[in-house]
Tab-separated table of C-alpha atoms in Angstrom:
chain	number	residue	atom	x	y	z
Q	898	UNK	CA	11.784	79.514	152.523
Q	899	UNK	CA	11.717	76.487	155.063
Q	900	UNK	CA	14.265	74.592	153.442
Q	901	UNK	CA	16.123	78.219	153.984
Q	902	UNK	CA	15.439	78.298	157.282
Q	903	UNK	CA	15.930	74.804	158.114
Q	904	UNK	CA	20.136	75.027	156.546
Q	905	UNK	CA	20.391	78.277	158.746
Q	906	UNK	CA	19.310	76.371	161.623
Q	907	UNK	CA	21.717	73.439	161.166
Q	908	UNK	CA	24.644	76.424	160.265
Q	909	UNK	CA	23.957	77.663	163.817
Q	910	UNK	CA	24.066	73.986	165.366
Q	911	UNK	CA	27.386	73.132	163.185
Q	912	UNK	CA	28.900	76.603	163.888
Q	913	UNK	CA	28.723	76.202	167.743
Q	914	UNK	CA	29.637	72.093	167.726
Q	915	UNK	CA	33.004	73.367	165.496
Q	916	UNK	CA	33.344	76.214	167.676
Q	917	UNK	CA	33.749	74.514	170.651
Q	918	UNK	CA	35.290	71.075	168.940
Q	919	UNK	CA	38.333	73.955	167.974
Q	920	UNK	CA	38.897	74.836	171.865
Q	921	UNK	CA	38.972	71.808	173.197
Q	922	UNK	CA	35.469	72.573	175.095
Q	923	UNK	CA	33.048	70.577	173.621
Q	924	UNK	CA	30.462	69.041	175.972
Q	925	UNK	CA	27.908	65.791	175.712
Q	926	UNK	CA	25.338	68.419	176.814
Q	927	UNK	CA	25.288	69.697	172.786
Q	928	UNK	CA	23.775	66.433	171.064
Q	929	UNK	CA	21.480	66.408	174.122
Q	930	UNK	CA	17.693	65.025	173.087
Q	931	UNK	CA	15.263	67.538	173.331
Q	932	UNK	CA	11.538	66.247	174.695
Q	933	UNK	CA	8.725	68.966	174.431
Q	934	UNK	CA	6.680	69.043	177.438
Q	935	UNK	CA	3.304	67.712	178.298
Q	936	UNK	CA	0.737	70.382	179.240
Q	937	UNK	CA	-0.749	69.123	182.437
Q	938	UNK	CA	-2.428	71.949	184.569
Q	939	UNK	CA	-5.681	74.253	183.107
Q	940	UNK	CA	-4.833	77.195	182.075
Q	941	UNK	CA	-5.761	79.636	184.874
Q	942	UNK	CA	-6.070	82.460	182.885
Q	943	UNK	CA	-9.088	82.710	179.839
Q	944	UNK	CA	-7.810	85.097	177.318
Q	945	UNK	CA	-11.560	85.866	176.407
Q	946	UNK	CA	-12.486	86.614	179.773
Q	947	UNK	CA	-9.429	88.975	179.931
Q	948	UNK	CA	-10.641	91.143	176.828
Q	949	UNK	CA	-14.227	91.560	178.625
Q	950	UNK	CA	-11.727	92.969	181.449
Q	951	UNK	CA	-9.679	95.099	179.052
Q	952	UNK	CA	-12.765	96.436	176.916
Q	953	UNK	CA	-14.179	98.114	179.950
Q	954	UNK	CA	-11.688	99.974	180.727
Q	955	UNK	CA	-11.523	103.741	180.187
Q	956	UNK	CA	-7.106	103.903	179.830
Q	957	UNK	CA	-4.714	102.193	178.559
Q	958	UNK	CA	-3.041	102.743	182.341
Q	959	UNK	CA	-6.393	101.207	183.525
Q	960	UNK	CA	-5.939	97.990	181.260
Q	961	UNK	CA	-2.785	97.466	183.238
Q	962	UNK	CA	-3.931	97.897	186.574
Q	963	UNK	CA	-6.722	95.394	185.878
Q	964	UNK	CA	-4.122	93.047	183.865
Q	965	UNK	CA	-1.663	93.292	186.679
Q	966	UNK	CA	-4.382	91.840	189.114
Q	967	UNK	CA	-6.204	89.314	187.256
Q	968	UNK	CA	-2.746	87.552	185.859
Q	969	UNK	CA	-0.364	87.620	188.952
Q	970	UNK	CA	0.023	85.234	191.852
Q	971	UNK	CA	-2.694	85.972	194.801
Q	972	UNK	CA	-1.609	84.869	198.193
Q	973	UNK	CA	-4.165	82.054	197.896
Q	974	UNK	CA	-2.388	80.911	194.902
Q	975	UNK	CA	1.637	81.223	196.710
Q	976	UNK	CA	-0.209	79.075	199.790
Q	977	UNK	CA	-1.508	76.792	197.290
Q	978	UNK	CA	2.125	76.233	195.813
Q	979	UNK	CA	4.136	76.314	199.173
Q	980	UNK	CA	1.923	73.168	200.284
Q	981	UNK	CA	2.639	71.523	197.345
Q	982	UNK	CA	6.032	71.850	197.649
Q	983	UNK	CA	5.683	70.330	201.403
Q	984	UNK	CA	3.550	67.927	200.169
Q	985	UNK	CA	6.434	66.432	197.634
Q	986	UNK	CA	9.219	66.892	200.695
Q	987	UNK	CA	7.156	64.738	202.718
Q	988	UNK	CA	6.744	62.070	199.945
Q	989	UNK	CA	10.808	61.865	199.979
Q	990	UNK	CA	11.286	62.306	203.196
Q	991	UNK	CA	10.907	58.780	204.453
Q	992	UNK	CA	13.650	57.873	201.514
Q	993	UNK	CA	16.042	60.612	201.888
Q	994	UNK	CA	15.531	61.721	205.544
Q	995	UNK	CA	18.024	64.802	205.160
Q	996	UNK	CA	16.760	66.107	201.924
Q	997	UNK	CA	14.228	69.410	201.232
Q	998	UNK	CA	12.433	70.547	198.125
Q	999	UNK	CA	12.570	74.551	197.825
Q	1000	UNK	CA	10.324	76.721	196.260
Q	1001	UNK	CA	12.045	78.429	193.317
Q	1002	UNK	CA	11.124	80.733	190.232
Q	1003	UNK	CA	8.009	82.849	190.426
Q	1004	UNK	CA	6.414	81.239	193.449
Q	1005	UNK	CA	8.892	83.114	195.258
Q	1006	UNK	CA	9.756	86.022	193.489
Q	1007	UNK	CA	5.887	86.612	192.337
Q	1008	UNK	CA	6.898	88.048	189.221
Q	1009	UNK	CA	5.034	85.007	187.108
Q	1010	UNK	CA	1.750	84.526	185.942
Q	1011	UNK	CA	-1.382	82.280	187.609
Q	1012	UNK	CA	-0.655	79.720	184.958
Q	1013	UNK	CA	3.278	79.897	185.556
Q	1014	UNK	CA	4.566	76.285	186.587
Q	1015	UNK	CA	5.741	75.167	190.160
Q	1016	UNK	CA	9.476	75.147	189.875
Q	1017	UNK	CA	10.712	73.104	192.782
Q	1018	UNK	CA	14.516	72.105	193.448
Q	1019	UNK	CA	15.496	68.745	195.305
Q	1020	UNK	CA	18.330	69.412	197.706
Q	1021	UNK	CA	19.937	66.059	199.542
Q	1022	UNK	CA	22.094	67.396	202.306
Q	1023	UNK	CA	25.450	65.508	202.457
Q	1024	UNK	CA	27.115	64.563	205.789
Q	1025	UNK	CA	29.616	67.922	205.647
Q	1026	UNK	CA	26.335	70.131	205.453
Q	1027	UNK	CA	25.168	68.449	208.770
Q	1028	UNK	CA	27.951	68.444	210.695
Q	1029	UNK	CA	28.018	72.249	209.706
Q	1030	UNK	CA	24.466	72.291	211.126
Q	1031	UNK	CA	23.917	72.445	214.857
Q	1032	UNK	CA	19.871	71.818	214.504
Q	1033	UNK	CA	20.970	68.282	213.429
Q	1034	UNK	CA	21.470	66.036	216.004
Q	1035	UNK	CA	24.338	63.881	215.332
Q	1036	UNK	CA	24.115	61.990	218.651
Q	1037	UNK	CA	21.507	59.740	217.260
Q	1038	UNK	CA	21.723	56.029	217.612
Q	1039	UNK	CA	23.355	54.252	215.240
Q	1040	UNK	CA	21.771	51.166	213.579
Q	1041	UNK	CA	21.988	48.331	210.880
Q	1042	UNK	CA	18.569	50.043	209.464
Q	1043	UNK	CA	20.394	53.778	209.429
Q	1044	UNK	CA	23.422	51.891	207.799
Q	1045	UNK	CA	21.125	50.497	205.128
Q	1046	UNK	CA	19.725	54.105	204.168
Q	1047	UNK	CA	22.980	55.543	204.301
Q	1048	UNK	CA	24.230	53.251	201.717
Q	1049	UNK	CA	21.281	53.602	199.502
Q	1050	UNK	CA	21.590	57.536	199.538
Q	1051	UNK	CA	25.238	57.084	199.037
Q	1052	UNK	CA	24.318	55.151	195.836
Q	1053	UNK	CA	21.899	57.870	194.749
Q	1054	UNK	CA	24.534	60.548	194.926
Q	1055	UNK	CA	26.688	58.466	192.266
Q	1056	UNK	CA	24.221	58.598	189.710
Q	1057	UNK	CA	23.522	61.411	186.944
Q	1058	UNK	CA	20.945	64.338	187.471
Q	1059	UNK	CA	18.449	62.230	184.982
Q	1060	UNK	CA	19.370	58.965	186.877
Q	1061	UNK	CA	17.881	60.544	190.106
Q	1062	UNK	CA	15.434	62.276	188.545
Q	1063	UNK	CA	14.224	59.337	187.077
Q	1064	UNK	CA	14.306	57.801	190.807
Q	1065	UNK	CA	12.388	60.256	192.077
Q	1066	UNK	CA	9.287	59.923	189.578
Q	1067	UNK	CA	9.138	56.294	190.540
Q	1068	UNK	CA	8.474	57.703	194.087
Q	1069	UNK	CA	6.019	60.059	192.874
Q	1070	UNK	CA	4.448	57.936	190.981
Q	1071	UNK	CA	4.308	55.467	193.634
Q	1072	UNK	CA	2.175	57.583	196.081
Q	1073	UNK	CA	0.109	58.539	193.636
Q	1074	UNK	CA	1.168	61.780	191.831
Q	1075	UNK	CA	-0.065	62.007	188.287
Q	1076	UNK	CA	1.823	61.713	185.262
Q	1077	UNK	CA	5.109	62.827	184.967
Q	1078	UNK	CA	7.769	62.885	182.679
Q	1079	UNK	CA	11.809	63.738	182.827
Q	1080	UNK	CA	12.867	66.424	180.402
Q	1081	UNK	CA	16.633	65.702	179.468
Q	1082	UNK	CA	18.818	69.218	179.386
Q	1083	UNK	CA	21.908	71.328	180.789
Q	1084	UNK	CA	19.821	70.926	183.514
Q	1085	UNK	CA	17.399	67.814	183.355
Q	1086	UNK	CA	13.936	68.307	184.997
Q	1087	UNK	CA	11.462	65.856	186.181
Q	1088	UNK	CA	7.894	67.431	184.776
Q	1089	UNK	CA	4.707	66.076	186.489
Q	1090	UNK	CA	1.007	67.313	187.588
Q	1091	UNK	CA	-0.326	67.709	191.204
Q	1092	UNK	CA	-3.606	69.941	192.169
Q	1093	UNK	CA	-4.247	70.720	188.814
Q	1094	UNK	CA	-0.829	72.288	188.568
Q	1095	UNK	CA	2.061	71.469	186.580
Q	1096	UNK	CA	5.608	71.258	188.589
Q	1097	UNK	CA	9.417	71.165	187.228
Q	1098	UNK	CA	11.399	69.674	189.693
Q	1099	UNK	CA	15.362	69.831	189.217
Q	1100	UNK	CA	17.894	69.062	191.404
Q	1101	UNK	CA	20.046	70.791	193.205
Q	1102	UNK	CA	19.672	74.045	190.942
Q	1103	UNK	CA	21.856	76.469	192.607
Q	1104	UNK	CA	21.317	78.700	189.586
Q	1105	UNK	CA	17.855	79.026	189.767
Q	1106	UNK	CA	18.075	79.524	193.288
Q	1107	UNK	CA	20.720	82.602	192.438
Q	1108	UNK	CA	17.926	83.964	189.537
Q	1109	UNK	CA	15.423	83.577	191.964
Q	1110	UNK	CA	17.227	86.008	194.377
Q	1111	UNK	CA	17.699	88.212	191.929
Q	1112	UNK	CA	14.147	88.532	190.547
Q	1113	UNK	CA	12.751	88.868	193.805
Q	1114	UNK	CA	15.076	91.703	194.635
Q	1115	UNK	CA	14.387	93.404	191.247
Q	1116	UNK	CA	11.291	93.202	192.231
Q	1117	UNK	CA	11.192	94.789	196.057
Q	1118	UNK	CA	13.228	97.288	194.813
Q	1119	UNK	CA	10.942	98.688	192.268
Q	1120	UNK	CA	7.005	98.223	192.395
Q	1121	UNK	CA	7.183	98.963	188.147
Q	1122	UNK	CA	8.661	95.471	187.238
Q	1123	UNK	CA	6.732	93.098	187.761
Q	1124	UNK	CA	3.339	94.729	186.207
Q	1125	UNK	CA	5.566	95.375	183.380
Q	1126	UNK	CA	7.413	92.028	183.330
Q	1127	UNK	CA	4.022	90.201	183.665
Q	1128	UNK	CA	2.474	91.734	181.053
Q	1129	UNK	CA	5.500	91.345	178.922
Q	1130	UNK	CA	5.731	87.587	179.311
Q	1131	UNK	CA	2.192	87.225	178.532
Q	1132	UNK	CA	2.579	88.965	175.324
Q	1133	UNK	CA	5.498	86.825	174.723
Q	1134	UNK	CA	3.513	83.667	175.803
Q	1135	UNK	CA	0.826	84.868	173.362
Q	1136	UNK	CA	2.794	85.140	170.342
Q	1137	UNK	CA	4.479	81.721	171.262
Q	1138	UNK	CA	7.823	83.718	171.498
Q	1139	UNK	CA	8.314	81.772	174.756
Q	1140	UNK	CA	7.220	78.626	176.119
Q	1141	UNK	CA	8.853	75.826	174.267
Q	1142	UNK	CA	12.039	74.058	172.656
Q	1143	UNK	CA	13.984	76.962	170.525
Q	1144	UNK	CA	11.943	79.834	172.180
Q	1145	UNK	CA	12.316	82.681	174.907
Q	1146	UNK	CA	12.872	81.362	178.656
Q	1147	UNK	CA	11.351	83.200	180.836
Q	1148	UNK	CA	14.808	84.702	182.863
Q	1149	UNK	CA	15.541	86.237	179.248
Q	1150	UNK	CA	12.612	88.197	178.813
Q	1151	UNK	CA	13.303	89.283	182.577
Q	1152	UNK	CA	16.586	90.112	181.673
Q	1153	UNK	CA	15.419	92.319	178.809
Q	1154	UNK	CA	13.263	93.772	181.027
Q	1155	UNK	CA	16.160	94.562	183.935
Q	1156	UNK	CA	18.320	95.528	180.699
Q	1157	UNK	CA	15.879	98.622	179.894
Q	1158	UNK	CA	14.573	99.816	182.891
Q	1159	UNK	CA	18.715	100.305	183.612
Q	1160	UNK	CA	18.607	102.208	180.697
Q	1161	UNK	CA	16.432	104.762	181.178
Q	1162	UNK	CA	17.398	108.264	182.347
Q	1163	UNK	CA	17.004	108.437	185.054
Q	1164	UNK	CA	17.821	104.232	185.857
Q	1165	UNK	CA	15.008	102.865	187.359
Q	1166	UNK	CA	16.561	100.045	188.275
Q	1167	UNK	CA	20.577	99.716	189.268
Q	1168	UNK	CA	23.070	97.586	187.230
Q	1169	UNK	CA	23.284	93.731	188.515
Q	1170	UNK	CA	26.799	94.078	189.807
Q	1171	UNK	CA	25.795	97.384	192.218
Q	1172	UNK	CA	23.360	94.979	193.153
Q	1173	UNK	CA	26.064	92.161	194.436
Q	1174	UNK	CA	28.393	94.474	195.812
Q	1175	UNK	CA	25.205	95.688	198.652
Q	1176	UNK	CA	24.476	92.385	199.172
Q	1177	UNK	CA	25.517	88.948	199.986
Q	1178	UNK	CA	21.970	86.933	199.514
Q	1179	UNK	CA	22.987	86.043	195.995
Q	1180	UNK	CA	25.224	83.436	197.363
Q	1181	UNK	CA	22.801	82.468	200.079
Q	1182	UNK	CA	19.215	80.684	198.906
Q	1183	UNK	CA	18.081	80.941	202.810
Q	1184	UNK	CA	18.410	84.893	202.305
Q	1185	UNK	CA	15.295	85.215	200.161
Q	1186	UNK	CA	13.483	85.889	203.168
Q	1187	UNK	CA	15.220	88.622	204.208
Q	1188	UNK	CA	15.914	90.623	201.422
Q	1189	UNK	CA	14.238	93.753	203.082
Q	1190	UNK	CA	17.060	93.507	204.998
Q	1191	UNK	CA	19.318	95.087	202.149
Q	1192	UNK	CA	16.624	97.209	200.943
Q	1193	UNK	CA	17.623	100.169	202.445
Q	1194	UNK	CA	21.011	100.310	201.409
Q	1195	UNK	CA	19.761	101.195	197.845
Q	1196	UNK	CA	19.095	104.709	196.697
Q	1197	UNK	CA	14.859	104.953	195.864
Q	1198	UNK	CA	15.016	105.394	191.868
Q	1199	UNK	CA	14.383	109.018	190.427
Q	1200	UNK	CA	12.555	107.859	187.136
Q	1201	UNK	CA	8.497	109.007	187.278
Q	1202	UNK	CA	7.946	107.363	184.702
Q	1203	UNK	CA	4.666	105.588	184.720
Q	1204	UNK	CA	3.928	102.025	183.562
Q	1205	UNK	CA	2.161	102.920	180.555
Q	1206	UNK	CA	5.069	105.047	179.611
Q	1207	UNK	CA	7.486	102.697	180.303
Q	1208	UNK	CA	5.600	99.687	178.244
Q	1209	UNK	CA	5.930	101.942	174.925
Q	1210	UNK	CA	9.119	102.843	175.364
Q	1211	UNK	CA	10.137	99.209	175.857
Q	1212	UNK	CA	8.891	98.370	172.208
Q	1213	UNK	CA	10.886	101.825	170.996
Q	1214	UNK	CA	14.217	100.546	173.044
Q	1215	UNK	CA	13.957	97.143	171.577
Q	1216	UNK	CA	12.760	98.575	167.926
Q	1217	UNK	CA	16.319	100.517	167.661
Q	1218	UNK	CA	18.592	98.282	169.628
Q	1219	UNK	CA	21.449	97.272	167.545
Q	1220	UNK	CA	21.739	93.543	167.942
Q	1221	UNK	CA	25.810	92.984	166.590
Q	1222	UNK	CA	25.889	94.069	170.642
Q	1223	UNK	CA	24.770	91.776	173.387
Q	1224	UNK	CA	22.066	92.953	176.346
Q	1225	UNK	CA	24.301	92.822	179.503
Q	1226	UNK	CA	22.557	93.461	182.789
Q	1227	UNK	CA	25.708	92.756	184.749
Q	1228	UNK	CA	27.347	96.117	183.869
Q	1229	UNK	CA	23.826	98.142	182.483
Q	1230	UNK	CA	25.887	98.229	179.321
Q	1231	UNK	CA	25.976	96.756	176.010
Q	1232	UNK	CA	29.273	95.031	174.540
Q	1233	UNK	CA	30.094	93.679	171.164
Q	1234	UNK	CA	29.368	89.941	170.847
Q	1235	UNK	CA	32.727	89.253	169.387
Q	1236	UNK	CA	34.246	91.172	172.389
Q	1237	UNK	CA	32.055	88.622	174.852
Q	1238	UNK	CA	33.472	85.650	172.437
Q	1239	UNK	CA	36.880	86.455	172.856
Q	1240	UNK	CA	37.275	87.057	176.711
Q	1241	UNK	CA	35.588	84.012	177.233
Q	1242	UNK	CA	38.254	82.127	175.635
Q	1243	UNK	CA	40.321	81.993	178.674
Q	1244	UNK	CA	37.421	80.337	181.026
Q	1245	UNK	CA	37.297	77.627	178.647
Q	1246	UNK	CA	33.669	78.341	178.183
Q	1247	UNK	CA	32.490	80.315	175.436
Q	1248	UNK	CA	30.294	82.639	174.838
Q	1249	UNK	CA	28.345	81.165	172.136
Q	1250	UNK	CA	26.636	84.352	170.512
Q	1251	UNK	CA	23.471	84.340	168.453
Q	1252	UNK	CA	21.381	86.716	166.710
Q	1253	UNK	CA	20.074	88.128	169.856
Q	1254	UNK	CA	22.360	88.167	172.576
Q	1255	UNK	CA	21.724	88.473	176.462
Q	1256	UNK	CA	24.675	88.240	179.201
Q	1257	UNK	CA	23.370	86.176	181.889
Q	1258	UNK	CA	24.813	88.332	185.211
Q	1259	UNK	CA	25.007	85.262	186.873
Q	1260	UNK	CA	27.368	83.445	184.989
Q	1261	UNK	CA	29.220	86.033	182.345
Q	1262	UNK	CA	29.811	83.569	179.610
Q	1263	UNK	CA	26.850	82.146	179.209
Q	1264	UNK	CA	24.375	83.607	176.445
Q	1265	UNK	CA	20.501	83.205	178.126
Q	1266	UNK	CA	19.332	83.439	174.241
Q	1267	UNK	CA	22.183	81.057	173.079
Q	1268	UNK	CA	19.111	78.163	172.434
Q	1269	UNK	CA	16.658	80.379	171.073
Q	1270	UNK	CA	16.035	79.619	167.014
Q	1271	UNK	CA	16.548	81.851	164.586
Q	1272	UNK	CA	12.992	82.506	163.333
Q	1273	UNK	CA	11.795	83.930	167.065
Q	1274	UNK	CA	14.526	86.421	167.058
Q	1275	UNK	CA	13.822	87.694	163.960
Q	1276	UNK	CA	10.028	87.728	165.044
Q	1277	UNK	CA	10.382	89.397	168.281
Q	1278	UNK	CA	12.687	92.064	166.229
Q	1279	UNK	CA	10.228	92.432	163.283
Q	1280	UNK	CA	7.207	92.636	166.361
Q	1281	UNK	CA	9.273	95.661	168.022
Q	1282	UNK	CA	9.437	97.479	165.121
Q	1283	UNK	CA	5.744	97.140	164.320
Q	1284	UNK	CA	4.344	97.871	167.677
Q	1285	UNK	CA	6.870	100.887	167.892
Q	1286	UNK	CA	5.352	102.536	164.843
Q	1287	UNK	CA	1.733	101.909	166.022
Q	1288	UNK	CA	2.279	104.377	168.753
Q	1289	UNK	CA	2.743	106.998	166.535
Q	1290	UNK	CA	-1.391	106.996	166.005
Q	1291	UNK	CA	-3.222	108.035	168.552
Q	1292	UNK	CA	-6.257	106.332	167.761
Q	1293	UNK	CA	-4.721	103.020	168.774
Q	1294	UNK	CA	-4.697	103.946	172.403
Q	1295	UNK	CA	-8.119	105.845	172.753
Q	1296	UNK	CA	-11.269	103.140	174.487
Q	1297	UNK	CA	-13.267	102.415	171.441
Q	1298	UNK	CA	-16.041	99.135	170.527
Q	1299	UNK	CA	-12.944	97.557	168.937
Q	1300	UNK	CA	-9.507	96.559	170.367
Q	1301	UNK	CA	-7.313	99.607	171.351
Q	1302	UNK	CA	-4.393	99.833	174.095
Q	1303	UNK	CA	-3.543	96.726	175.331
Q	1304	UNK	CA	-6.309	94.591	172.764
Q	1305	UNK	CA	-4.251	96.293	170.095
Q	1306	UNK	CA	-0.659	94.764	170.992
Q	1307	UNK	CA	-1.917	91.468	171.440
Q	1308	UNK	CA	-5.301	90.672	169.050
Q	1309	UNK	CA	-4.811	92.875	166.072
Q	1310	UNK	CA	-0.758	92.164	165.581
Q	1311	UNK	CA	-1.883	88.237	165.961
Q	1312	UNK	CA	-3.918	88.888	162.865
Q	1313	UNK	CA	-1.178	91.126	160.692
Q	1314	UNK	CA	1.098	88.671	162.190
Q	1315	UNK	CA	-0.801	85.677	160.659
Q	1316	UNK	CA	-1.440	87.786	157.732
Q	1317	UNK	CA	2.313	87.892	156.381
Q	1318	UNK	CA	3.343	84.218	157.224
C-alpha cells in the first residue's frame, strides 16, 4: 500500500513537470526544496481543557458558542500581535529607513485561531512610491551617509526573495530575536519566534495582502463565518489535514468554507466577483481599515440558518460533492477541471488540477489544493462521508457522560480513524 501510494505521488509530480515541460511553462519554482517548519510558540489552546468546556455544555449550539470564544483572537491577543509587528519594523528601520512590516492573515481578518502564527509582510518602498507620497519629505539634505544607504538598499532590491530574507534574519538575529529559519517556496518565508509566538515573515506578499481583504470582508459581512471557519480549521488542524508540507493551507479550507455558504439557498454569502465589482479595497492593502465603508452596499443575507445547522450541512455538501469539478468561489459555481485546464492554456499558466480542486478567486488559474498529497484528499473525502452519516443518529448529538456533538466529530472519528489505518 505505501509503495502504492508513494508511485501515485511521483505520477502526480511527473504529470505536472511534463505538463508544463509540453507548454513551454515550466518554472524553477517545481524542483523547489521543501523544509518543514520548526514549532516555536506554545500552543495556546489545551485540547483537554477544551473537552472540560465542551462536556458541560447542554447543546451542541452551546459547544459552539463556548468553542467560538475560547479558540478565537481576543483583543488582548490582536494588541499583542500588532506590537510585535512594530517591534520588527523598528528593528529594520534603522537599515531600510522607508520600509514597513504589515500585519497580514488572521491578525487582521480575526478569522484564525489563538495558536494561528503572526504572518507579517516586509514592504521596502522604492523611490516612485515616495515621490507619489506627499507625507515624505523629499527636501531632505542630501549626504555621503544617505548616499551610502541608498546604495546598500539598491543592492538589496537585486537580490532574490530568499536572498533578502536571509538578510533580514541576520538582522533579527542580531538584536536578539530567537531562532529563525527561511522556508524556501513560491513564496519563500523567513520563520522565527518572538513573545512566545511564532511569525512568517514574507516579502512583499501582495497576495496575501489581497486574501487578507477578502477574509476580513467575508467576515464583516456575515457574523456565521468565522465561528464556522474556526471551528472548521481546528478540526482540520486536529486530524493533521492542514498544517504541514502536502496538506490543507489554511485560505483553502476558507475557500471551502466561502464555496458552501454561496451555496446554500438562500446564499449566505455572495459570489467573490459580486464582491469586486462593490468594491475597490481588493486592490488597495491600506483599505482594510475601512471596509465598513462598502458594507452597506451589500444586500443583508436571507439564510436563518443557524451555525449548528450550517456545520452539518457542510459535512453533507462536501460528502456528495462530485470532485471531477473544481470548488470556484469566484463565480459561486463549480466547473469541470478539464474545462479550468484548457482556458488556462492561453495565460501561459496552467491550471494544474488535482484530486480536489479549488479556484483561487484571486488569481483564476491557480489551483489553492494544487500541493496538497493525495492521501489528505482522499482522507478529508472518506471523513465527509463518515461524519455525514453520523448525523443520521440522534444519539450522537444529545449531552451525555461520553463525547457527543462536537466531542463526537473530533475524539471518537480520531479513534475509527486510527482504527482503519
Amino acid at each position: 500500500m505505501l509503495m502504492k501510494m508513494l508511485l501515485y505521488s511521483t505520477y502526480r509530480i511527473m504529470r505536472n513537470i511534463v505538463c508544463q515541460l509540453h507548454y513551454g511553462v515550466i518554472k524553477k519554482d517545481v524542483f523547489r526544496k521543501f523544509v518543514r517548519k520548526v514549532r516555536f510558540s506554545e500552543n495556546a489552546l489545551s485540547h483537554t481543557h477544551l473537552k472540560q468546556l465542551l462536556q458541560k455544555c447542554k447543546s451542541v449550539t452551546e459547544q459552539l458558542e463556548v468553542f467560538n470564544s475560547y479558540s478565537q483572537l481576543t483583543d488582548e491577543d490582536i494588541s499583542t500581535r500588532e506590537s510585535l509587528c512594530k517591534e520588527v519594523e523598528n528593528v529594520f528601520q534603522p537599515h531600510f529607513p522607508d520600509c514597513s512590516v504589515d500585519l497580514i492573515g488572521s491578525s487582521v481578518s480575526r478569522l484564525g485561531l489563538k495558536n494561528s502564527d503572526v504572518d507579517l509582510s516586509f514592504q521596502l518602498f522604492s523611490d516612485e512610491t515616495k515621490k507619489d507620497d506627499s507625507s515624505v519629505d523629499t527636501s531632505a539634505n542630501y549626504s555621503k551617509d544617505s548616499e551610502v544607504e541608498n546604495s546598500s538598499i539598491g543592492e538589496f532590491s537585486k537580490l532574490t526573495p530568499k536572498e533578502k530574507l536571509c538578510h533580514l534574519k541576520i538582522i533579527l538575529m542580531d538584536a536578539g530575536f530567537g531562532q529563525s529559519k527561511v522556508i524556501p517556496g513560491v513564496c519563500p518565508i523567513l520563520y522565527f519566534s518572538h513573545r512566545n509566538l511564532a511569525c512568517d515573515l514574507s516579502i512583499e506578499n501582495k497576495s496575501a495582502l489581497y486574501s487578507t481583504n477578502l477574509m476580513l470582508l467575508c467576515n464583516m459581512l456575515e457574523q456565521r463565518v468565522a465561528p464556522l471557519y474556526r471551528f472548521l480549521i481546528y478540526w482540520f488542524k486536529y486530524y493533521k489535514l492542514s498544517g504541514g508540507i502536502g496538506k490543507f493551507k489554511s485560505y483553502a479550507v476558507f475557500l471551502l468554507v466561502v464555496y458552501f455558504l454561496q451555496t446554500r439557498n438562500p446564499p449566505v454569502l455572495p459570489a467573490v466577483e459580486d464582491m469586486f465589482q462593490k468594491t475597490d479595497f481588493i486592490n488597495n492593502k491600506n483599505s482594510m481599515t475601512y471596509v465598513c465603508e462598502y458594507l452597506n452596499k451589500f444586500e443583508k443575507s436571507k439564510n436563518s440558518e443557524s451555525l449548528e445547522e450550517l456545520l452539518k450541512e457542510f459535512f453533507i455538501f462536501y460528502a456528495k460533492y462530485n470532485y471531477s469539478n473544481a470548488i470556484c468561489p469566484l463565480g459561486a459555481e463549480s466547473v469541470n477541471t478539464t474545462e479550468l485546464t484548457t482556458k488556462s492554456l492561453s495565460s501561459g499558466n496552467i491550471f494544474l488540477a488535482n484530486s480536489i480542486s479549488i479556484q483561487d478567486p484571486l488569481d483564476i488559474n491557480w489551483n489553492v489544493t494544487n500541493g496538497v498529497n493525495h492521501k489528505f484528499c482522499s482522507l478529508f473525502q472518506r471523513m465527509m462521508i463518515l461524519i455525514s452519516k453520523c448525523y443520521n443518529n440522534d444519539k450522537y448529538w444529545r449531552p451525555t457522560i461520553g463525547n457527543w456533538g462536537l466531542l463526537h466529530l473530533l475524539e471518537d472519528f480520531n479513534e475509527l480513524r486510527i482504527s482503519r489505518k
